[in-house]
JSON list of C-alpha atoms in Angstrom, two decimals:
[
{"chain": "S", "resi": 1, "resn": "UNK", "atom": "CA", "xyz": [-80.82, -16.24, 126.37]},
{"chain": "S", "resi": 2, "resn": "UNK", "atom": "CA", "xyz": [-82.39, -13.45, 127.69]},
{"chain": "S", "resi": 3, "resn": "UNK", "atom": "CA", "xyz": [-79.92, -13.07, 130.59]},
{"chain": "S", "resi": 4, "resn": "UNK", "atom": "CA", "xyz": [-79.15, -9.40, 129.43]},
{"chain": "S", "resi": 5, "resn": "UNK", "atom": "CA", "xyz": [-82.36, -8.19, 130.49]},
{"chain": "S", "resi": 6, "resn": "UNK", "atom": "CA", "xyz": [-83.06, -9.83, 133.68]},
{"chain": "S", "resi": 7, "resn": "UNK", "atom": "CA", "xyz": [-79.20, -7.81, 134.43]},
{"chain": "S", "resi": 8, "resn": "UNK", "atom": "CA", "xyz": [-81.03, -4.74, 132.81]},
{"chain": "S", "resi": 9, "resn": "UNK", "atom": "CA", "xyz": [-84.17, -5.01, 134.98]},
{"chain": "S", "resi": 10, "resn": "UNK", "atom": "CA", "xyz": [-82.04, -5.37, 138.20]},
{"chain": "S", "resi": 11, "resn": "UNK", "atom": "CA", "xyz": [-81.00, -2.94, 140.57]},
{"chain": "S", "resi": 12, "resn": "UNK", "atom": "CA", "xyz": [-78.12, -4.75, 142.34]},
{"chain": "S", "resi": 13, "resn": "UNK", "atom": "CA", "xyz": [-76.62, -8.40, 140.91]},
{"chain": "S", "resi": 14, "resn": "UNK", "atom": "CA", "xyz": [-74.97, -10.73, 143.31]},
{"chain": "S", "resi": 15, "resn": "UNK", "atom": "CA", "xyz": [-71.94, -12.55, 142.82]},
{"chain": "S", "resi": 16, "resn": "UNK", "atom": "CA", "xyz": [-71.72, -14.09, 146.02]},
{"chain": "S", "resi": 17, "resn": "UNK", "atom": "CA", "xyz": [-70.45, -17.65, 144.25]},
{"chain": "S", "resi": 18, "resn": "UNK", "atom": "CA", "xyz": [-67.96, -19.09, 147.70]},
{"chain": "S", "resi": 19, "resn": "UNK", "atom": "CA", "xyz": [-65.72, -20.98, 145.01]},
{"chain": "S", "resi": 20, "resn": "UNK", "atom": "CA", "xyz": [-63.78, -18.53, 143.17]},
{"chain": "S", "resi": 21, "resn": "UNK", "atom": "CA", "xyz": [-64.76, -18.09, 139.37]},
{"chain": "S", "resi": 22, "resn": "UNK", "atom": "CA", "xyz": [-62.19, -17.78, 136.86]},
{"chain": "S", "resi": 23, "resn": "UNK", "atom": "CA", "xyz": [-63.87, -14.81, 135.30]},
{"chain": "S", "resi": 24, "resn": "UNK", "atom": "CA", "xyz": [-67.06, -14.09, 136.31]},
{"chain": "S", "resi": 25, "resn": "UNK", "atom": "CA", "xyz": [-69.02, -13.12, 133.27]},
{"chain": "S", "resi": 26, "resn": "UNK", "atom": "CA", "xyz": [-71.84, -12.29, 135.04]},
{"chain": "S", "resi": 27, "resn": "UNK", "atom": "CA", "xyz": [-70.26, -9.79, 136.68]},
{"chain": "S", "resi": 28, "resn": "UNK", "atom": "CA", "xyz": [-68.80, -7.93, 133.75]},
{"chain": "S", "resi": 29, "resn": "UNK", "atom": "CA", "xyz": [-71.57, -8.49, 131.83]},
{"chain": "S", "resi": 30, "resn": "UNK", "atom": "CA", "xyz": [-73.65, -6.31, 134.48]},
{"chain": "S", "resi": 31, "resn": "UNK", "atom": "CA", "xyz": [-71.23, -3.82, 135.45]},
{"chain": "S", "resi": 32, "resn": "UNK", "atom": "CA", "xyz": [-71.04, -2.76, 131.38]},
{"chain": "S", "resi": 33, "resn": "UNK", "atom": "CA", "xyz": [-74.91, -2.13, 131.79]},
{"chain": "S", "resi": 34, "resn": "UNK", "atom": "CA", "xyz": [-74.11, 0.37, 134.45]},
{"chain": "S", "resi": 35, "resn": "UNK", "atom": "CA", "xyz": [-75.69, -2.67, 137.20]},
{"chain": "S", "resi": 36, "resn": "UNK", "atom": "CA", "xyz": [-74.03, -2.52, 140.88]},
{"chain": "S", "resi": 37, "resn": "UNK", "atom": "CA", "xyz": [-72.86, -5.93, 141.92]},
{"chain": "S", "resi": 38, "resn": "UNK", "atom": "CA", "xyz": [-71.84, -7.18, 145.06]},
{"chain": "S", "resi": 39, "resn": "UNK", "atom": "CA", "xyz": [-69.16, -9.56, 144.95]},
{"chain": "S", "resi": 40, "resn": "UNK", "atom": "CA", "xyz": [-66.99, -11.59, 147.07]},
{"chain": "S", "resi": 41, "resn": "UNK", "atom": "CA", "xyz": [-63.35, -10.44, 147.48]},
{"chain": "S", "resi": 42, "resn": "UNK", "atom": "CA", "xyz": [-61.76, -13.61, 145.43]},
{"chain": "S", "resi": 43, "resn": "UNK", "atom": "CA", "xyz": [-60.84, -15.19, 141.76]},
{"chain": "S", "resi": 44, "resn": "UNK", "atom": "CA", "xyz": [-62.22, -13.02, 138.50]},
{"chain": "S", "resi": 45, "resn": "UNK", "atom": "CA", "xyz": [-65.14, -11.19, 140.58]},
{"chain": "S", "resi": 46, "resn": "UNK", "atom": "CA", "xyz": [-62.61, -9.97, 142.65]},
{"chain": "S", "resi": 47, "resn": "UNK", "atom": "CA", "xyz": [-60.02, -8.56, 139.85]},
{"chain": "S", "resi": 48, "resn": "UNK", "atom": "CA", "xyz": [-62.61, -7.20, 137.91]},
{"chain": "S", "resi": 49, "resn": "UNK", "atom": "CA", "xyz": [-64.63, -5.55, 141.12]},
{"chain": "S", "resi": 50, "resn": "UNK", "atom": "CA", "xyz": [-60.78, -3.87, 141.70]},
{"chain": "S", "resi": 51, "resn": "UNK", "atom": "CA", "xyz": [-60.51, -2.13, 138.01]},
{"chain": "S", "resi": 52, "resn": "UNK", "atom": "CA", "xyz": [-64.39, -1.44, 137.91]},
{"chain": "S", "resi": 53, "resn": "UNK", "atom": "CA", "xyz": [-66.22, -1.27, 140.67]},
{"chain": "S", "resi": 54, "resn": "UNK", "atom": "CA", "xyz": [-63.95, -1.72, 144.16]},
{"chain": "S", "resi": 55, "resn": "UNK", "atom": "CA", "xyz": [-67.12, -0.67, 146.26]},
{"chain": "S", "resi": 56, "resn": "UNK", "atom": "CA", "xyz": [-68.52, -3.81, 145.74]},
{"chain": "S", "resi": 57, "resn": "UNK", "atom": "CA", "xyz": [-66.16, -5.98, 146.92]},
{"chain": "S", "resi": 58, "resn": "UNK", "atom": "CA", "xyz": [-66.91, -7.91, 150.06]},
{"chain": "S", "resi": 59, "resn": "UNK", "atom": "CA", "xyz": [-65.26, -10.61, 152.35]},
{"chain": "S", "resi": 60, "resn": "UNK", "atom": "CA", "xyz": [-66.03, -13.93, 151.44]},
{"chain": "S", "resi": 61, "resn": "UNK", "atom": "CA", "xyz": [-69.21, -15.53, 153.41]},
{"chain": "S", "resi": 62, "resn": "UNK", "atom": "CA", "xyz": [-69.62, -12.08, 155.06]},
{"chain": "S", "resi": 63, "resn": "UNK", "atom": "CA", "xyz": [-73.39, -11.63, 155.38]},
{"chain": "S", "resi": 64, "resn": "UNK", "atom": "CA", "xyz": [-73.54, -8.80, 157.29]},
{"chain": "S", "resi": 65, "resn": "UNK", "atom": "CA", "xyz": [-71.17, -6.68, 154.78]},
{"chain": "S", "resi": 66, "resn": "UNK", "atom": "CA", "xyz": [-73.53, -8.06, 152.17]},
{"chain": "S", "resi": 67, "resn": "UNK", "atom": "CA", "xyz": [-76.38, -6.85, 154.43]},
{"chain": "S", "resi": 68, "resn": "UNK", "atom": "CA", "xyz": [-75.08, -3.67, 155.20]},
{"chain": "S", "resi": 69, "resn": "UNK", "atom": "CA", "xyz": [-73.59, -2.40, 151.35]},
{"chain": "S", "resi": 70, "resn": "UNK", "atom": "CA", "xyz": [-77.31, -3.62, 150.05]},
{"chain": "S", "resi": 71, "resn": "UNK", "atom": "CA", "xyz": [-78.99, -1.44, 152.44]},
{"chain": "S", "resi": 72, "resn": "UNK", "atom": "CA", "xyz": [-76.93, 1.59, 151.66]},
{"chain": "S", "resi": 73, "resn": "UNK", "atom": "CA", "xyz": [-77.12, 1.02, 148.32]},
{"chain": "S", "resi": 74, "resn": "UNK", "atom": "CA", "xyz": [-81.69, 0.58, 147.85]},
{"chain": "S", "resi": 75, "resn": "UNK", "atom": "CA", "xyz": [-81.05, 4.39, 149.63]},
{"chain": "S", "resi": 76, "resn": "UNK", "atom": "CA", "xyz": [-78.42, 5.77, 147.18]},
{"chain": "S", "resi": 77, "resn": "UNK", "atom": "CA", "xyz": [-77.92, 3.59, 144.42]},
{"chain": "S", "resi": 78, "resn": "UNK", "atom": "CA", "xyz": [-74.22, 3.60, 143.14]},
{"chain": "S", "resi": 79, "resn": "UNK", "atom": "CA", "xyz": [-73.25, 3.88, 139.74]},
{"chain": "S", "resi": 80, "resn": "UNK", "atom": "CA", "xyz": [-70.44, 1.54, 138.37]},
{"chain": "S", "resi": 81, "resn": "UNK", "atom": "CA", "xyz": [-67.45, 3.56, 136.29]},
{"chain": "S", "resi": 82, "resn": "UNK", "atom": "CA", "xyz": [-67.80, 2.55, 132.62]},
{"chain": "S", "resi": 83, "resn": "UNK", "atom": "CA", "xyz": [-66.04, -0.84, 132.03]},
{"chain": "S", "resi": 84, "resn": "UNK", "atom": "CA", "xyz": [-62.92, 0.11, 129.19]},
{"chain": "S", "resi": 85, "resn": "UNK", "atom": "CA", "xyz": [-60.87, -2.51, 130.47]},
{"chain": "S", "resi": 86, "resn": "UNK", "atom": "CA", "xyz": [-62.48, -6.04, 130.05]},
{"chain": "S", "resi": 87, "resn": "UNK", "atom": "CA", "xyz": [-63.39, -5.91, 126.27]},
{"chain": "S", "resi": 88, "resn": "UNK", "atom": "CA", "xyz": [-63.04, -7.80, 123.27]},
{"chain": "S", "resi": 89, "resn": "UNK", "atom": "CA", "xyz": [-60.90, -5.54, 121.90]},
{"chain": "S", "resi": 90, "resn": "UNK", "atom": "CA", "xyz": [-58.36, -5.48, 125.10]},
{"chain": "S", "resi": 91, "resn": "UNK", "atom": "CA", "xyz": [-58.40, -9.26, 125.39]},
{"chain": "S", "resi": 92, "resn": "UNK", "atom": "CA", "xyz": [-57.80, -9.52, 121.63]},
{"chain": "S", "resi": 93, "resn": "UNK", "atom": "CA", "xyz": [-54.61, -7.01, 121.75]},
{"chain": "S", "resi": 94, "resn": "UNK", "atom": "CA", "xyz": [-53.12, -8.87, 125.04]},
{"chain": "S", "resi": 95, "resn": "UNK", "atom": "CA", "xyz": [-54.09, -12.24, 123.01]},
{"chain": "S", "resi": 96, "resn": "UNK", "atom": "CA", "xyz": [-51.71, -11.03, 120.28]},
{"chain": "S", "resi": 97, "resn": "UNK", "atom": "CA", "xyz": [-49.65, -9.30, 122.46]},
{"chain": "S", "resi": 98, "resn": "UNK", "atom": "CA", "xyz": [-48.71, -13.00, 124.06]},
{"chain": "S", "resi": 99, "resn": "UNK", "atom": "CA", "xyz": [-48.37, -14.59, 120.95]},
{"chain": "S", "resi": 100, "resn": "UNK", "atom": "CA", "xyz": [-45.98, -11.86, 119.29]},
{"chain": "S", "resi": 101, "resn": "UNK", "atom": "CA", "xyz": [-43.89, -12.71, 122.74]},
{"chain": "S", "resi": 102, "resn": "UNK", "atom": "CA", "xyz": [-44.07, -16.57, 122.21]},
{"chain": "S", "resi": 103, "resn": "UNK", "atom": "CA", "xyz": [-42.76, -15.71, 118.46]}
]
């Protein structure tokens, strides 16, 4: 339940899961708090790392990329773009959007 404020209180979230997630609301949910995350390059993490934040997308079990962008990123911490394209509101119009089509 409190899962919004251990994102708030970070300074980079990992999403280093090596089966890909369907979504990946853990990622979203940080990037919309402004929170890097480092993510590996498949499934949701990786669409939503493309639209939002393509600087944290890394090769699947690559530790040393992981390593590396972690590094750079305690010296100069990155700031996501502001996340307009995975909302409620989006996923509701492309909802309707499907159904209208199905109609």
């Amino acid at each position: 339940s409190d899962l919004k404020e251990i994102l708030a209180l970070s300074n980079i979230v990992f999403s280093l899961s090596t089966e890909p997630e369907a979504f990946g609301r853990t990622t979203i949910e940080a990037l919309s708090l402004g929170k890097p995350v480092l993510g590996y390059d498949h499934g949701g993490v990786r669409e939503q790392l493309a639209k939002v934040f393509p600087e944290g997308t890394i090769a699947v079990g690559s530790v040393d990329q992981a390593v590396s962008k972690v590094q750079k990123w305690l010296l100069n911490p990155p700031a996501p773009s502001k996340n307009t394209i995975f909302t409620l509101e989006n996923m509701c119009m492309q909802t309707i959007r499907v159904y209208n089509g199905v109609i």
